[in-house]
Amino acid sequence: MKKNISILFLCLSFSILAQKNTVDKSIFIAMDKTASILSNKSKANSISIGVVRNGKTYTRHYGEIDKGKENIANNNTVFEVASITKLFTGLLAAQAVLEGKLNPDDDIRKYITGSYANLEYNGTPITIKDLVSFRTGFDKDLPDNSELRKNRNDSSYLAFKKMDENYTRKNFFEDLKTIKLDTLPGTKFKYSNGSLNLTAHILENVYQKSYETLLKENIFSKLDMQSSGINLSPNTLIANGYDLKGVLMPTISDNLWGAAGRLKSTLSDLTKFISYELNTKNKIVQESQRNLLNSPTTWNGYFWDYIQVDENGKNCWKHGGAFGTQNMLVIYPERQLGISIIVNISDESTANALGEAIVRLSNDLLSENKKQTGIYGYKIIADNVVFVYEHDKNLDPNLVKSVSIAGSFDKWNPNDKDFQMIQKSKNTFELSIPKSQFEKDKTHLFKFVINKTGWMEAPKNAINRQTEGDENLILKI
């Protein structure tokens, strides 16, 4: 009997190991495919991809950092991660809120050194939650590089670098007094490096420690991110980055706090950061990803580019771009998936190529959650087309504020009042439309959209899914 049990246990162990190896192999295949397509689209010399899925980390590196030198990046290669820095600043601010050092509803001037009567709009002040959500209402960035952005060319990076090198904290506070609010705080999104450096100043005031010390004590040391920092050792070799013409680019300069984009890190450290951001029980992480302004569509949490909800639940996105490198980081906390992709090229088209790559890889790795077959998304009942969407019961239904239908029949408008679905239960939405509203014998295309912004991918096995292009769902009467 004992022998039979041992054999059974051994067979089960081999079966589990085989399943595990199959999963690992499929992830690496998806990474390889993504890298191949991204290499052609971005023309990057080097591509590094890190995936964290269900608590396990996968990394791969492709190409070479410098053409012809065969110097392939590895997990310890140090890259400029640029605006990914903002997420670290956001975590520190979220921690300060939880520790009672900051109140999200407080006037930011409560925490700023000096007097700034200008930082209000018709008597309404900027709050901490406006600041970290990129909704201050500032009429310009600090430093103000708007003129440089209007006339960009191949040598513009030199002017940007010179401006940053000459801009000091003294300049920052002088210019802060010239800021005018052009709208009510909390209402209009405006991406701003000045908001980040002002946040760093506020953090230094409430903790009486330098911004860099706060990073080291509260993030780097806790996550064992040994190769990350604002000011690394002078001996640290930072990976070279290039423009589209193959010109070697300089690194970012910043005489302020570095809170907006001066972080350097490795893929190894970034995957540790991703694992931390995927911890849905961590209160600091929860706060940093929170819908601070109660937006019915997307939101920003603490300095994310955007956070949206789709068929995979909440997903948080951040792009970072230096003169010669760009990277994209996305996390799906409810699916326990996070991805970072780094390329050592920076061009106006690089961000789009990166975005497409990370969407493609995310869809490949999340496809197992879309098991629906047959005709998906609607059924014909009598003289009506009944659209049906069921949100995965494993996901938080409270994040779904609305579900709409956008398609060729309503000019792809998720705000069309005639195509807003009706919630039938906690997870199910339906909408009945007379067949007469759809032209007969014509192919109509559509997608479901959560919260007006989370455009959903059709299940791979749905027979009414396009096999190319945007892979929309097909409706034919």
Coordinates of C-alpha atoms in Angstrom, one line a residue:
M1 CA 0.0 0.0 0.0
K2 CA 2.8 2.4 0.9
K3 CA 4.5 1.6 -2.3
N4 CA 1.4 2.5 -4.3
I5 CA 1.0 5.8 -2.5
S6 CA 4.7 6.6 -3.2
I7 CA 4.2 5.9 -6.9
L8 CA 1.0 8.0 -7.0
F9 CA 2.8 10.9 -5.3
L10 CA 5.7 10.6 -7.7
C11 CA 3.4 10.6 -10.7
L12 CA 1.6 13.7 -9.3
S13 CA 4.9 15.5 -8.8
F14 CA 6.0 14.8 -12.4
S15 CA 2.6 16.0 -13.6
I16 CA 2.8 19.3 -11.7
L17 CA 6.4 19.8 -12.8
A18 CA 5.4 19.2 -16.5
Q19 CA 2.5 21.7 -16.2
K20 CA 4.9 24.2 -14.6
N21 CA 7.5 23.8 -17.3
T22 CA 4.7 24.2 -20.0
V23 CA 3.6 27.5 -18.4
D24 CA 7.2 28.8 -18.1
K25 CA 7.9 27.9 -21.8
S26 CA 4.7 29.7 -23.0
I27 CA 5.7 32.8 -21.1
F28 CA 9.2 32.8 -22.6
I29 CA 7.7 32.2 -26.1
A30 CA 5.4 35.2 -25.7
M31 CA 8.4 37.3 -24.5
D32 CA 10.5 36.2 -27.5
K33 CA 7.7 37.0 -30.0
T34 CA 7.1 40.4 -28.4
A35 CA 10.8 41.3 -28.6
S36 CA 11.1 40.3 -32.2
I37 CA 8.2 42.5 -33.3
L38 CA 9.4 45.4 -31.1
S39 CA 12.9 45.2 -32.5
N40 CA 11.6 45.7 -36.0
K41 CA 9.3 48.5 -35.0
S42 CA 11.5 50.5 -32.6
K43 CA 14.9 49.8 -34.2
A44 CA 16.4 49.5 -30.7
N45 CA 19.8 47.9 -30.3
S46 CA 18.8 46.4 -26.9
I47 CA 15.5 45.1 -25.5
S48 CA 15.0 43.9 -21.9
I49 CA 11.8 42.3 -20.8
G50 CA 10.8 41.4 -17.2
V51 CA 7.6 39.6 -16.3
V52 CA 6.2 38.9 -12.8
R53 CA 3.4 36.4 -12.9
N54 CA 1.8 34.7 -9.9
G55 CA 4.8 35.5 -7.8
K56 CA 7.4 34.2 -10.2
T57 CA 9.8 36.4 -12.2
Y58 CA 10.9 35.9 -15.8
T59 CA 13.6 38.0 -17.5
R60 CA 15.1 38.1 -21.0
H61 CA 17.5 40.4 -22.8
Y62 CA 17.8 40.7 -26.6
G63 CA 20.3 42.4 -29.0
E64 CA 23.3 44.4 -27.8
I65 CA 23.6 47.7 -26.0
D66 CA 26.2 49.1 -28.5
K67 CA 26.0 47.9 -32.1
G68 CA 28.8 45.5 -33.0
K69 CA 30.1 45.1 -29.4
E70 CA 28.1 42.0 -28.5
N71 CA 27.5 43.5 -25.1
I72 CA 24.1 42.0 -24.3
A73 CA 22.3 43.5 -21.3
N74 CA 21.7 41.4 -18.2
N75 CA 19.6 41.6 -15.0
N76 CA 22.3 43.8 -13.4
T77 CA 22.6 46.3 -16.3
V78 CA 21.9 49.8 -15.0
F79 CA 19.4 51.8 -17.1
E80 CA 18.0 55.3 -16.8
V81 CA 14.3 54.7 -16.1
A82 CA 13.3 58.4 -16.3
S83 CA 9.6 58.9 -15.4
I84 CA 9.3 55.5 -13.7
T85 CA 10.9 57.6 -10.9
K86 CA 7.5 59.2 -10.4
L87 CA 6.0 56.0 -9.1
F88 CA 8.6 55.9 -6.3
T89 CA 7.8 59.5 -5.4
G90 CA 4.1 58.5 -5.4
L91 CA 4.8 55.6 -3.0
L92 CA 6.6 57.9 -0.6
A93 CA 3.6 60.3 -0.7
A94 CA 1.1 57.5 -0.2
Q95 CA 3.1 56.3 2.8
A96 CA 3.2 59.9 4.2
V97 CA -0.6 60.0 4.0
L98 CA -1.0 56.6 5.8
E99 CA 1.4 57.8 8.5
G100 CA -0.6 61.0 9.0
K101 CA 2.2 63.2 7.8
L102 CA 0.0 64.4 4.9
N103 CA -3.7 64.8 4.5
P104 CA -5.0 64.3 0.9
D105 CA -7.5 67.1 1.4
D106 CA -5.1 69.6 2.8
D107 CA -4.0 72.8 0.9
I108 CA -0.5 72.0 -0.3
R109 CA 0.7 75.4 1.0
K110 CA 0.5 74.0 4.5
Y111 CA 3.6 71.9 3.7
I112 CA 5.6 74.3 1.5
T113 CA 8.3 76.6 2.8
G114 CA 7.4 80.2 2.0
S115 CA 4.2 82.1 1.1
Y116 CA 2.4 81.4 -2.2
A117 CA -0.9 83.4 -2.5
N118 CA -0.9 82.5 -6.2
L119 CA -1.5 78.8 -5.6
E120 CA -5.2 78.9 -5.6
Y121 CA -8.0 79.5 -8.2
N122 CA -10.8 81.9 -7.2
G123 CA -10.2 81.0 -3.5
T124 CA -9.9 77.2 -4.1
P125 CA -6.5 75.9 -3.1
I126 CA -4.6 73.0 -4.6
T127 CA -4.9 69.9 -2.4
I128 CA -2.4 67.1 -1.9
K129 CA -4.7 64.7 -3.9
D130 CA -4.8 67.3 -6.8
L131 CA -1.0 67.5 -6.7
V132 CA -0.3 63.7 -6.9
S133 CA -3.1 63.3 -9.6
F134 CA -1.5 65.7 -12.1
R135 CA -4.4 68.1 -11.6
T136 CA -2.9 71.2 -10.0
G137 CA -4.1 73.7 -12.6
F138 CA -0.5 75.0 -13.1
D139 CA -0.3 77.1 -16.2
K140 CA 3.2 75.9 -16.9
D141 CA 5.8 73.3 -15.9
L142 CA 8.9 74.0 -13.8
P143 CA 11.2 74.5 -15.5
D144 CA 9.1 75.9 -18.4
N145 CA 10.3 74.1 -21.5
S146 CA 7.1 74.7 -23.6
E147 CA 9.0 76.7 -26.2
L148 CA 11.6 74.0 -26.7
R149 CA 8.8 71.5 -27.2
K150 CA 7.2 73.5 -30.0
N151 CA 10.2 73.4 -32.3
R152 CA 11.9 70.0 -31.7
N153 CA 14.6 68.7 -33.9
D154 CA 17.5 66.2 -33.8
S155 CA 19.6 68.5 -31.6
S156 CA 16.8 69.6 -29.2
Y157 CA 18.1 67.3 -26.5
L158 CA 21.1 69.7 -26.1
A159 CA 18.8 72.6 -25.3
F160 CA 16.7 70.5 -22.8
K161 CA 19.9 69.2 -21.1
K162 CA 21.3 72.7 -20.8
M163 CA 18.1 74.1 -19.3
D164 CA 18.0 71.3 -16.7
E165 CA 21.7 71.7 -15.9
N166 CA 21.3 75.5 -15.3
Y167 CA 18.0 75.2 -13.3
T168 CA 18.4 75.3 -9.5
R169 CA 16.2 74.9 -6.5
K170 CA 16.4 78.7 -6.1
N171 CA 15.0 79.1 -9.6
F172 CA 12.3 76.6 -8.8
F173 CA 10.9 78.5 -5.9
E174 CA 11.2 81.8 -7.7
D175 CA 9.2 80.4 -10.6
L176 CA 6.7 78.8 -8.3
K177 CA 5.7 82.3 -7.2
T178 CA 4.9 83.2 -10.9
I179 CA 2.6 80.2 -11.4
K180 CA -1.0 81.0 -12.3
L181 CA -3.8 78.5 -12.1
D182 CA -5.7 78.4 -15.3
T183 CA -8.5 76.1 -14.0
L184 CA -10.1 74.8 -10.8
P185 CA -7.7 72.4 -9.1
G186 CA -8.6 68.8 -9.4
T187 CA -10.4 69.1 -12.8
K188 CA -7.9 69.1 -15.6
F189 CA -5.1 66.6 -16.2
K190 CA -1.7 68.2 -17.0
Y191 CA 1.5 66.1 -16.9
S192 CA 4.0 68.0 -14.9
N193 CA 7.6 67.4 -13.6
G194 CA 7.2 70.4 -11.4
S195 CA 4.5 68.6 -9.5
L196 CA 6.9 65.8 -8.7
N197 CA 9.7 68.1 -7.5
L198 CA 7.2 70.1 -5.3
T199 CA 6.1 66.8 -3.8
A200 CA 9.7 65.9 -3.0
H201 CA 10.1 69.3 -1.3
I202 CA 6.9 68.6 0.7
L203 CA 8.2 65.1 1.7
E204 CA 11.5 66.6 2.9
N205 CA 9.6 69.1 5.0
V206 CA 7.3 66.6 6.7
Y207 CA 10.0 64.0 7.4
Q208 CA 13.0 66.3 7.8
K209 CA 15.1 64.0 5.7
S210 CA 16.4 64.3 2.1
Y211 CA 14.3 62.9 -0.7
E212 CA 17.0 60.4 -1.6
T213 CA 17.3 59.3 2.0
L214 CA 13.6 58.6 2.1
L215 CA 13.9 56.5 -1.1
K216 CA 16.7 54.5 0.4
E217 CA 15.1 53.9 3.8
N218 CA 11.5 53.3 2.7
I219 CA 11.8 51.6 -0.7
F220 CA 15.2 50.5 -1.8
S221 CA 16.3 48.9 1.5
K222 CA 12.9 47.2 2.1
L223 CA 12.7 45.8 -1.4
D224 CA 16.4 44.9 -1.6
M225 CA 16.9 47.1 -4.6
Q226 CA 20.7 47.3 -4.3
S227 CA 21.4 48.8 -7.7
S228 CA 18.9 51.6 -7.8
G229 CA 19.3 55.3 -6.9
I230 CA 19.2 58.9 -7.9
N231 CA 22.9 59.5 -7.3
L232 CA 24.8 56.3 -7.9
S233 CA 28.5 55.7 -7.4
P234 CA 30.6 57.6 -10.0
N235 CA 32.0 54.2 -11.0
T236 CA 28.6 52.9 -11.9
L237 CA 28.3 52.1 -15.6
I238 CA 25.0 53.2 -17.1
A239 CA 23.8 51.6 -20.3
N240 CA 24.3 53.7 -23.4
G241 CA 21.2 54.9 -25.2
Y242 CA 20.7 56.2 -28.7
D243 CA 18.4 58.2 -31.0
L244 CA 16.9 56.7 -34.2
K245 CA 19.9 57.7 -36.2
G246 CA 22.3 55.9 -33.9
V247 CA 23.7 59.0 -32.2
L248 CA 24.8 58.3 -28.6
M249 CA 22.6 60.3 -26.2
P250 CA 23.6 61.9 -22.9
T251 CA 22.0 61.0 -19.5
I252 CA 19.4 63.2 -17.8
S253 CA 20.6 66.2 -15.8
D254 CA 18.7 67.6 -12.8
N255 CA 19.8 70.0 -10.1
L256 CA 16.5 69.8 -8.3
W257 CA 15.4 66.7 -6.3
G258 CA 15.4 64.2 -9.2
A259 CA 11.9 63.1 -8.2
A260 CA 10.5 63.3 -11.7
G261 CA 13.0 61.3 -13.7
R262 CA 16.5 60.8 -12.4
L263 CA 16.3 57.3 -11.0
K264 CA 18.6 54.6 -12.4
S265 CA 17.8 51.0 -11.9
T266 CA 18.2 47.4 -13.3
L267 CA 15.6 44.9 -14.6
S268 CA 16.3 42.8 -11.5
D269 CA 15.3 45.7 -9.2
L270 CA 12.4 46.7 -11.4
T271 CA 10.9 43.3 -11.1
K272 CA 11.2 43.5 -7.3
F273 CA 9.3 46.8 -7.5
I274 CA 6.7 45.2 -9.7
S275 CA 6.2 42.4 -7.2
Y276 CA 5.7 45.0 -4.5
E277 CA 3.1 46.8 -6.6
L278 CA 1.3 43.5 -7.1
N279 CA 0.8 43.0 -3.4
T280 CA -2.9 43.8 -3.1
K281 CA -2.8 43.5 0.7
N282 CA -0.1 46.2 1.1
K283 CA -1.8 49.4 2.4
I284 CA 0.8 51.7 0.9
V285 CA 0.3 50.0 -2.5
Q286 CA -3.4 50.2 -2.2
E287 CA -3.2 53.9 -1.4
S288 CA -0.8 54.7 -4.2
Q289 CA -3.2 53.1 -6.8
R290 CA -6.4 54.6 -5.2
N291 CA -9.0 56.5 -7.2
L292 CA -8.3 59.7 -5.2
L293 CA -10.7 62.0 -7.1
N294 CA -13.5 59.4 -7.6
S295 CA -13.2 59.5 -11.3
P296 CA -15.9 57.5 -13.2
T297 CA -13.4 56.7 -16.0
T298 CA -9.6 56.5 -15.6
W299 CA -7.6 57.8 -12.7
N300 CA -4.0 58.5 -11.8
G301 CA -3.5 57.3 -8.3
Y302 CA -0.2 58.8 -7.1
F303 CA 1.6 59.8 -10.3
W304 CA 0.6 56.9 -12.6
D305 CA 0.1 57.9 -16.2
Y306 CA -3.3 56.3 -15.9
I307 CA -5.2 53.5 -14.2
Q308 CA -8.1 51.9 -15.9
V309 CA -10.5 48.9 -15.5
D310 CA -11.1 46.4 -18.3
E311 CA -11.9 42.7 -18.5
N312 CA -8.8 42.0 -16.5
G313 CA -9.7 44.3 -13.7
K314 CA -7.6 47.3 -12.6
N315 CA -4.4 47.9 -14.6
C316 CA -1.9 50.6 -14.0
W317 CA 0.4 52.1 -16.6
K318 CA 3.6 54.2 -16.6
H319 CA 6.0 55.3 -19.3
G320 CA 9.5 56.6 -18.9
G321 CA 11.5 58.4 -21.5
A322 CA 15.1 59.6 -21.3
F323 CA 17.2 61.1 -24.1
G324 CA 18.4 57.6 -25.2
T325 CA 16.2 55.0 -23.4
Q326 CA 12.5 54.4 -22.9
N327 CA 10.6 51.9 -20.8
M328 CA 7.0 50.9 -20.1
L329 CA 5.7 49.4 -17.0
V330 CA 2.2 47.9 -16.4
I331 CA 0.7 46.0 -13.6
Y332 CA -2.6 44.0 -13.4
P333 CA -2.9 43.5 -9.6
E334 CA -6.1 41.5 -9.8
R335 CA -4.5 39.1 -12.3
Q336 CA -1.1 39.1 -10.5
L337 CA 0.8 40.1 -13.6
G338 CA 3.3 42.8 -14.1
I339 CA 5.6 43.7 -17.0
S340 CA 8.5 46.0 -17.7
I341 CA 10.1 46.5 -21.1
I342 CA 13.2 48.6 -21.6
V343 CA 14.7 49.7 -24.9
N344 CA 17.9 51.7 -25.4
I345 CA 16.5 54.0 -28.1
S346 CA 14.4 57.2 -27.7
D347 CA 12.5 58.7 -30.6
E348 CA 9.0 60.2 -31.1
S349 CA 7.7 56.9 -32.3
T350 CA 9.3 54.7 -29.6
A351 CA 6.6 55.1 -27.0
N352 CA 3.9 53.9 -29.5
A353 CA 6.0 50.9 -30.4
L354 CA 6.6 50.1 -26.7
G355 CA 2.9 50.6 -25.9
E356 CA 1.9 48.2 -28.7
A357 CA 4.4 45.6 -27.5
I358 CA 3.3 45.7 -23.9
V359 CA -0.4 45.4 -24.9
R360 CA 0.5 42.4 -27.1
L361 CA 2.4 40.7 -24.4
S362 CA -0.2 41.4 -21.8
N363 CA -2.9 40.0 -24.0
D364 CA -0.9 36.8 -24.7
L365 CA -0.2 36.2 -21.0
L366 CA -3.8 37.0 -20.0
S367 CA -5.5 35.0 -22.8
E368 CA -6.1 32.0 -20.5
N369 CA -8.7 34.1 -18.6
K370 CA -10.9 34.4 -21.7
K371 CA -12.3 30.9 -22.3
Q372 CA -15.6 31.8 -23.9
T373 CA -16.4 30.0 -27.2
G374 CA -19.1 30.3 -29.8
I375 CA -20.8 33.6 -30.5
Y376 CA -19.7 36.0 -27.8
G377 CA -21.3 39.3 -26.6
Y378 CA -24.8 39.0 -27.9
K379 CA -27.8 36.8 -28.7
I380 CA -30.8 37.2 -30.9
I381 CA -34.1 37.0 -29.0
A382 CA -37.3 37.5 -31.1
D383 CA -36.9 40.9 -32.8
N384 CA -34.1 42.1 -30.5
V385 CA -30.3 42.0 -30.3
V386 CA -29.5 41.4 -26.6
F387 CA -25.9 42.4 -25.8
V388 CA -24.5 40.6 -22.7
Y389 CA -21.4 41.2 -20.8
E390 CA -20.4 39.3 -17.7
H391 CA -17.5 40.6 -15.6
D392 CA -15.2 37.9 -14.3
K393 CA -16.4 36.9 -10.8
N394 CA -12.7 36.7 -9.6
L395 CA -12.4 40.5 -10.1
D396 CA -13.7 43.4 -8.0
P397 CA -17.1 44.4 -9.4
N398 CA -17.1 47.6 -7.5
L399 CA -14.5 49.0 -9.9
V400 CA -17.0 48.7 -12.8
K401 CA -18.9 52.0 -12.8
S402 CA -20.4 51.5 -16.3
V403 CA -20.3 49.2 -19.4
S404 CA -21.0 50.6 -22.8
I405 CA -21.0 49.3 -26.4
A406 CA -18.9 51.1 -29.0
G407 CA -19.0 50.0 -32.6
S408 CA -19.4 50.8 -36.3
F409 CA -23.1 51.5 -35.7
D410 CA -22.5 54.4 -33.2
K411 CA -19.2 55.8 -34.6
W412 CA -17.2 53.9 -31.9
N413 CA -18.5 56.3 -29.2
P414 CA -18.4 54.7 -25.7
N415 CA -20.4 57.8 -24.4
D416 CA -23.3 57.2 -26.7
K417 CA -26.3 57.3 -24.3
D418 CA -28.3 54.8 -26.5
F419 CA -25.6 52.1 -25.9
Q420 CA -25.1 52.2 -22.2
M421 CA -25.7 48.7 -20.7
I422 CA -28.0 48.1 -17.8
Q423 CA -26.6 46.3 -14.7
K424 CA -28.6 43.1 -14.1
S425 CA -26.6 41.7 -11.2
K426 CA -23.3 42.4 -9.5
N427 CA -21.3 41.1 -12.5
T428 CA -23.8 41.1 -15.4
F429 CA -24.7 43.8 -17.8
E430 CA -27.3 43.7 -20.7
L431 CA -28.8 45.9 -23.3
S432 CA -31.6 45.0 -25.7
I433 CA -31.7 46.8 -29.0
P434 CA -34.3 46.2 -31.8
K435 CA -32.9 44.4 -34.8
S436 CA -34.4 47.1 -37.0
Q437 CA -31.8 49.5 -35.8
F438 CA -29.1 47.5 -37.5
E439 CA -28.8 47.3 -41.3
K440 CA -29.6 43.8 -42.5
D441 CA -26.9 41.7 -44.2
K442 CA -24.2 44.1 -43.1
T443 CA -21.2 43.2 -40.9
H444 CA -21.2 45.4 -37.8
L445 CA -18.2 45.6 -35.5
F446 CA -18.1 46.4 -31.8
K447 CA -16.3 46.2 -28.5
F448 CA -17.4 46.4 -24.9
V449 CA -15.9 49.3 -22.9
I450 CA -15.7 49.5 -19.1
N451 CA -15.9 53.0 -17.5
K452 CA -15.9 54.6 -21.0
T453 CA -12.1 53.9 -21.3
G454 CA -11.4 50.2 -20.7
W455 CA -11.7 48.8 -24.2
M456 CA -12.0 45.1 -23.9
E457 CA -10.3 42.5 -26.1
A458 CA -12.5 39.8 -27.5
P459 CA -11.9 36.2 -26.4
K460 CA -9.5 34.3 -28.7
N461 CA -11.9 31.4 -29.2
A462 CA -15.0 33.5 -30.0
I463 CA -16.2 32.6 -33.5
N464 CA -17.4 36.1 -34.1
R465 CA -14.0 37.8 -33.5
Q466 CA -12.0 39.4 -36.2
T467 CA -8.7 37.5 -36.8
E468 CA -6.8 40.6 -37.8
G469 CA -6.7 44.4 -37.3
D470 CA -8.3 45.4 -34.0
E471 CA -9.8 42.0 -33.5
N472 CA -13.3 43.5 -32.9
L473 CA -16.4 41.4 -32.2
I474 CA -18.6 40.9 -35.3
L475 CA -22.4 41.3 -35.3
K476 CA -24.4 40.3 -38.4
I477 CA -28.2 40.3 -38.6

